[in-house]
Structure formats: C-alpha cells, structure tokens
Coordinates of N, CA and C in Angstrom, one line a residue:
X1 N -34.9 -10.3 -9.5 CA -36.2 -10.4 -8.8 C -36.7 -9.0 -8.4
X2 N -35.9 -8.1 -7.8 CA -35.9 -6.8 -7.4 C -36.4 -5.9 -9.4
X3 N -36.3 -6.2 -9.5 CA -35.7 -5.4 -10.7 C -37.6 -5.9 -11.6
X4 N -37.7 -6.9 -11.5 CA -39.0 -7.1 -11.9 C -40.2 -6.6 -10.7
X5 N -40.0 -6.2 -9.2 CA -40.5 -6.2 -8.9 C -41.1 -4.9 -8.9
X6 N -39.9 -4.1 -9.1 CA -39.7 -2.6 -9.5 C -40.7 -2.5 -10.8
X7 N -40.7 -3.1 -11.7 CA -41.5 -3.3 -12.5 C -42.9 -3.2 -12.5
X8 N -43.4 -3.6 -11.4 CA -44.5 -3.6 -11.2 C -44.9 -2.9 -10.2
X9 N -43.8 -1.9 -9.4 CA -44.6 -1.1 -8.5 C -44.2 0.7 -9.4
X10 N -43.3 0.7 -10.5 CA -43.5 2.0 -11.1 C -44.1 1.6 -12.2
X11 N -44.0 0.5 -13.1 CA -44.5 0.6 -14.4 C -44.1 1.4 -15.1
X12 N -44.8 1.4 -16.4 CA -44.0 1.5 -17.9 C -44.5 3.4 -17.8
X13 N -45.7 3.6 -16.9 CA -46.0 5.4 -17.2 C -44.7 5.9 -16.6
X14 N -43.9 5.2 -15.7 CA -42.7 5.8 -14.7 C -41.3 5.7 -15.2
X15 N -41.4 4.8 -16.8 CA -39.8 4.8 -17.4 C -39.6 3.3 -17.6
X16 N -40.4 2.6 -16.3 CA -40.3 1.2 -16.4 C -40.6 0.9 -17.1
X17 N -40.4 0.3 -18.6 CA -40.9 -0.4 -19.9 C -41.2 -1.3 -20.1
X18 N -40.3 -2.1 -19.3 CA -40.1 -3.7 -19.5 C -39.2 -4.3 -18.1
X19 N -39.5 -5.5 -18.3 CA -38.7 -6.4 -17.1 C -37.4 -6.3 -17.3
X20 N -37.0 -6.7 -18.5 CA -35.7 -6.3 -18.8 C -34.8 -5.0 -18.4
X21 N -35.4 -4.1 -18.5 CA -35.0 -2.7 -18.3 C -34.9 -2.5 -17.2
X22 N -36.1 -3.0 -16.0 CA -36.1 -3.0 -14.6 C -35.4 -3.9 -14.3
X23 N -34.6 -4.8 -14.4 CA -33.7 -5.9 -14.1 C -32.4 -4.9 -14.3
X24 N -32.1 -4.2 -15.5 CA -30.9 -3.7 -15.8 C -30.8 -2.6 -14.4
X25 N -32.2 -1.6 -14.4 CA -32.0 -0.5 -13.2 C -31.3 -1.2 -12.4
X26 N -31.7 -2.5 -11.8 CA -31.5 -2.9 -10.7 C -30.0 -3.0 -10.0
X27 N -29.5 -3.5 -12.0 CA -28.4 -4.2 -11.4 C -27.1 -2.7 -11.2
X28 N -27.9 -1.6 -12.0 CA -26.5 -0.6 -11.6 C -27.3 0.3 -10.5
X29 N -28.3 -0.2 -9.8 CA -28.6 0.8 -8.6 C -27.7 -0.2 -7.6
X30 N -27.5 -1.3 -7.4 CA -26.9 -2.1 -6.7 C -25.0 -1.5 -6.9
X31 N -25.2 -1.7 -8.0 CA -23.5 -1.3 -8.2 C -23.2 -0.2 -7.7
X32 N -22.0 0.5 -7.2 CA -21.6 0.9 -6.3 C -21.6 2.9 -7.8
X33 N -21.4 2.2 -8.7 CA -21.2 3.4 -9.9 C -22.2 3.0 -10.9
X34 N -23.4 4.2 -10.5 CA -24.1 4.0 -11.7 C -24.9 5.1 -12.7
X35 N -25.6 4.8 -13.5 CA -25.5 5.5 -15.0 C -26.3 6.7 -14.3
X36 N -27.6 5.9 -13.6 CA -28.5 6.9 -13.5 C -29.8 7.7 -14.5
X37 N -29.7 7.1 -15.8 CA -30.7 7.2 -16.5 C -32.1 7.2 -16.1
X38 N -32.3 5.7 -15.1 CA -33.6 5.5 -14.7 C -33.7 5.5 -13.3
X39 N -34.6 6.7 -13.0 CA -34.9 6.6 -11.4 C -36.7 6.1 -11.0
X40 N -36.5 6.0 -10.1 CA -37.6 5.7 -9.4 C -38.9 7.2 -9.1
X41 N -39.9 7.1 -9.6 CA -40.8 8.3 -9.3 C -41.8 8.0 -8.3
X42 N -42.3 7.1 -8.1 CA -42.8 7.1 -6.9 C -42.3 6.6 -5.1
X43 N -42.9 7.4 -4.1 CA -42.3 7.0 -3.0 C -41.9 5.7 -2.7
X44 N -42.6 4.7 -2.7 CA -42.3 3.0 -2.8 C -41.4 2.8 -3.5
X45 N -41.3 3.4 -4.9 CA -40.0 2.7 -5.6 C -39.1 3.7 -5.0
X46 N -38.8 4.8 -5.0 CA -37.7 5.5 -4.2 C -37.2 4.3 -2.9
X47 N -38.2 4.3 -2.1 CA -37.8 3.1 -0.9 C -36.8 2.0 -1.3
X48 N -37.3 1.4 -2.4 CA -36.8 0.2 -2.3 C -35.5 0.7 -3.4
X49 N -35.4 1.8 -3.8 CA -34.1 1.9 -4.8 C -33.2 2.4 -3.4
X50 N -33.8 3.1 -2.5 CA -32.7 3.2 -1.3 C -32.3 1.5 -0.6
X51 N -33.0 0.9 -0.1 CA -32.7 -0.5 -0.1 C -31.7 -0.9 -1.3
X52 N -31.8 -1.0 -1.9 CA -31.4 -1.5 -3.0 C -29.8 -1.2 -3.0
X53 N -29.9 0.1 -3.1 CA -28.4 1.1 -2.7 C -27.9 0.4 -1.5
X54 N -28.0 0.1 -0.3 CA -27.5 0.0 0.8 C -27.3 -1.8 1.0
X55 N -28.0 -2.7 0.2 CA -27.6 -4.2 0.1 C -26.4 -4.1 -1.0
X56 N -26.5 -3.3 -1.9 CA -25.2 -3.2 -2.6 C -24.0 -2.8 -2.1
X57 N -23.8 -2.1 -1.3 CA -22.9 -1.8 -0.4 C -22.6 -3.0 0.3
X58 N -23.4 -3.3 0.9 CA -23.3 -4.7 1.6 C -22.7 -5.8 0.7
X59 N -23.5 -6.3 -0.1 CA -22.8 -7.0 -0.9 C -21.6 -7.2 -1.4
X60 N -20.7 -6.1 -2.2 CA -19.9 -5.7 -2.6 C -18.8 -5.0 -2.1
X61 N -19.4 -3.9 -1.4 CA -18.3 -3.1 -0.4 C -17.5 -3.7 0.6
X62 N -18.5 -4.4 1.4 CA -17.7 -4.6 2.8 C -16.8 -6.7 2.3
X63 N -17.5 -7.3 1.5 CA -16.5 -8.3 1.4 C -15.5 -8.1 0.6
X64 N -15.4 -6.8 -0.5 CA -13.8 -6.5 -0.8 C -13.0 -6.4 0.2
X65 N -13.9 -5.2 1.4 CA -12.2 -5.0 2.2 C -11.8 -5.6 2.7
X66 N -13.1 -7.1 3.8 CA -12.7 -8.4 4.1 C -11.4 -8.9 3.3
X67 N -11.8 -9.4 2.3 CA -10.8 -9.8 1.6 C -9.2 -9.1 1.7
X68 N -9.5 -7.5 0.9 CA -8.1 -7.6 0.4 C -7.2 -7.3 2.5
X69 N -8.2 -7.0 2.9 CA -7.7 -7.3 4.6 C -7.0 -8.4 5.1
X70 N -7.4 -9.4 4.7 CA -6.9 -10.9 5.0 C -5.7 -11.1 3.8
X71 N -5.8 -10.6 2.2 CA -4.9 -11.0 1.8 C -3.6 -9.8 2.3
X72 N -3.6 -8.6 3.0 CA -2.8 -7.6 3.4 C -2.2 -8.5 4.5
X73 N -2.7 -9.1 5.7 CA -2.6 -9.8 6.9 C -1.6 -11.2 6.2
X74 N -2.1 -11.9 5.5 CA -1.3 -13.1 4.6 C 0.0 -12.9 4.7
X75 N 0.0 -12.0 3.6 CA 1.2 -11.2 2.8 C 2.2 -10.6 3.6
X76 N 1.7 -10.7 5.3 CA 2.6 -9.8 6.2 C 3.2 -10.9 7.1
X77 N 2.4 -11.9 7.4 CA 2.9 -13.2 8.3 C 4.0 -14.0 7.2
X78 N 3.6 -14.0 5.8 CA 4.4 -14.6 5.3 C 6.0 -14.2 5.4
X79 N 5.8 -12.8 5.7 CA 7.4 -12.4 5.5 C 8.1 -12.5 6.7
X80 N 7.4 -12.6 7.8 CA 7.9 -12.5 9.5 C 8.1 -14.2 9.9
X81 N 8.5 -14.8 8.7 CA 8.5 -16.2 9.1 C 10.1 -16.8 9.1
X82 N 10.6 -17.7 9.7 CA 11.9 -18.1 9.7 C 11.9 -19.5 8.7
X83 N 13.1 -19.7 7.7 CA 12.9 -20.9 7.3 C 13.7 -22.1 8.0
X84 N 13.8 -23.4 8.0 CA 14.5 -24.1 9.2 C 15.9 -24.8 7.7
X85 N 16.9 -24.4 8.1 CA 18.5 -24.7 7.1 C 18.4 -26.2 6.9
X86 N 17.6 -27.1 7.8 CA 18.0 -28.4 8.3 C 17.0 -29.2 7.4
X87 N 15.6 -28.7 7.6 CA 14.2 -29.3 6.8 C 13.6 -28.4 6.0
X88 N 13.7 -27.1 5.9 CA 13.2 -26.2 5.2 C 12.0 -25.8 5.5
X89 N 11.0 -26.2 6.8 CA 9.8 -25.9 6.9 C 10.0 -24.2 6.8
X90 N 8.4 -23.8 6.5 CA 8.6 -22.1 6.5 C 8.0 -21.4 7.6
X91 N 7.1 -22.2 8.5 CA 6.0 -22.1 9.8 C 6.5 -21.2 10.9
X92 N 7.9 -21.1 11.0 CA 8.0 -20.5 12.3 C 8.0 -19.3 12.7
X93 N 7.7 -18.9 13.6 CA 7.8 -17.4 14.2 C 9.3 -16.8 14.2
X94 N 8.9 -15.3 14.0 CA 10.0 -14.4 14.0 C 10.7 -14.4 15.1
X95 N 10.5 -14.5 16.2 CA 11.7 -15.2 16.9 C 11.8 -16.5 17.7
X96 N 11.3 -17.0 17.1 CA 11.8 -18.7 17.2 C 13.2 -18.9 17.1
X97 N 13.9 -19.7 18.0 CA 15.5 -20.0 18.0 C 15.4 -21.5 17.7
X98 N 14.3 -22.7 17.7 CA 14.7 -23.6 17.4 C 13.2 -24.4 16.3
X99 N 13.6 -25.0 15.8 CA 12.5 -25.7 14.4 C 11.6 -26.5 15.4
X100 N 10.3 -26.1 14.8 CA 9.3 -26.7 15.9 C 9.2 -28.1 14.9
X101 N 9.8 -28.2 14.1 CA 9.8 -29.5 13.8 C 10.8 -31.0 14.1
X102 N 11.7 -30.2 13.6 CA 12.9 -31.0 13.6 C 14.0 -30.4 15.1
X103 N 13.6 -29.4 15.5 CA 14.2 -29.2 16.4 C 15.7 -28.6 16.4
X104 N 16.0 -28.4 15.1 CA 17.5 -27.5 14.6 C 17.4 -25.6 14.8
X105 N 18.5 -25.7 15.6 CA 18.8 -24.5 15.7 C 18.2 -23.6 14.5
X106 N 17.2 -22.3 14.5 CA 17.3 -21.5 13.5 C 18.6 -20.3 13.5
X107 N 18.9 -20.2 12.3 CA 19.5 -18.7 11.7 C 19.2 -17.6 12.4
X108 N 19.6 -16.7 13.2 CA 19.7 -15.3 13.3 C 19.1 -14.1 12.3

C-alpha cells in the first residue's frame, strides 16, 4: 500500500515507473538491508521513506530480540529445574527438597 502510495507522490519523472517497482522500493526500504537503487527525490517521499525506515525497525527489529530473549530465558529455566526420581515431573525449582507433586524427597 505504502509502495503504491509512493507511486503516486514521486511518480515515474522520479524513478517511480510502476506500482510494481514502488511496492518492491517499499519492501527493501522496510528491510533492515537494502539495495538502494531507488530513492526518494522529493521532500514528501524522503518523509515517508524515513517512516518507512523506522516501522521497519519496529516491525522486525525489536520482535526478533523479544523473541530470541524469551527463547534465551526458556532455555535457562529449563536447566535450573530438578526432576522428581518417584514421578518424573520436571517443574521444580533449583532448590526444592521435596516434589510439589507427589511430595518425594528430591536428589541433591
């Protein structure tokens, strides 16, 4: 939508050619790594190619580190866990002495 919109505020005298092509700018001005072939020549489209830059970021940037943050955080509770010898649950806290389930003594 951005990308057609661009379309119509540089047009084809400014590189814009086609919708297609302004769709493509769009999609690697958004991307975090891009070609750079087609810029923006007028003020308004400079504007919105800065927008553009900075929802990409948003988009993309910050819910990677979300992510691999929570799967870092996962991957770290999983290992600080005690298993129970009696039922096997894996839920318990690192120092837990007794199964919050079954109530058997844990392992040391």
């Amino acid at each position: 939508m951005l990308g057609a919109f661009m379309y119509l505020v540089e047009g084809p005298e400014n590189g814009f050619n086609n919708i297609p092509l302004s769709v493509y700018w769009a999609i690697q001005t958004v991307t975090p790594v891009s070609e750079g072939s087609l810029t923006a020549k007028t003020n308004f489209g400079r504007a919105i190619a800065a927008i553009l830059r900075i929802l990409g970021y948003a988009i993309l940037a910050i819910p990677k580190g979300i992510v691999s943050s929570e799967i870092t955080k996962a991957s770290s509770n999983q290992q600080n866990k005690k298993i129970c010898p009696n039922c096997g649950r894996i839920v318990h806290e690192e120092d837990s002495k007794y199964c919050n389930y079954c109530g058997s003594e844990l392992e040391a």
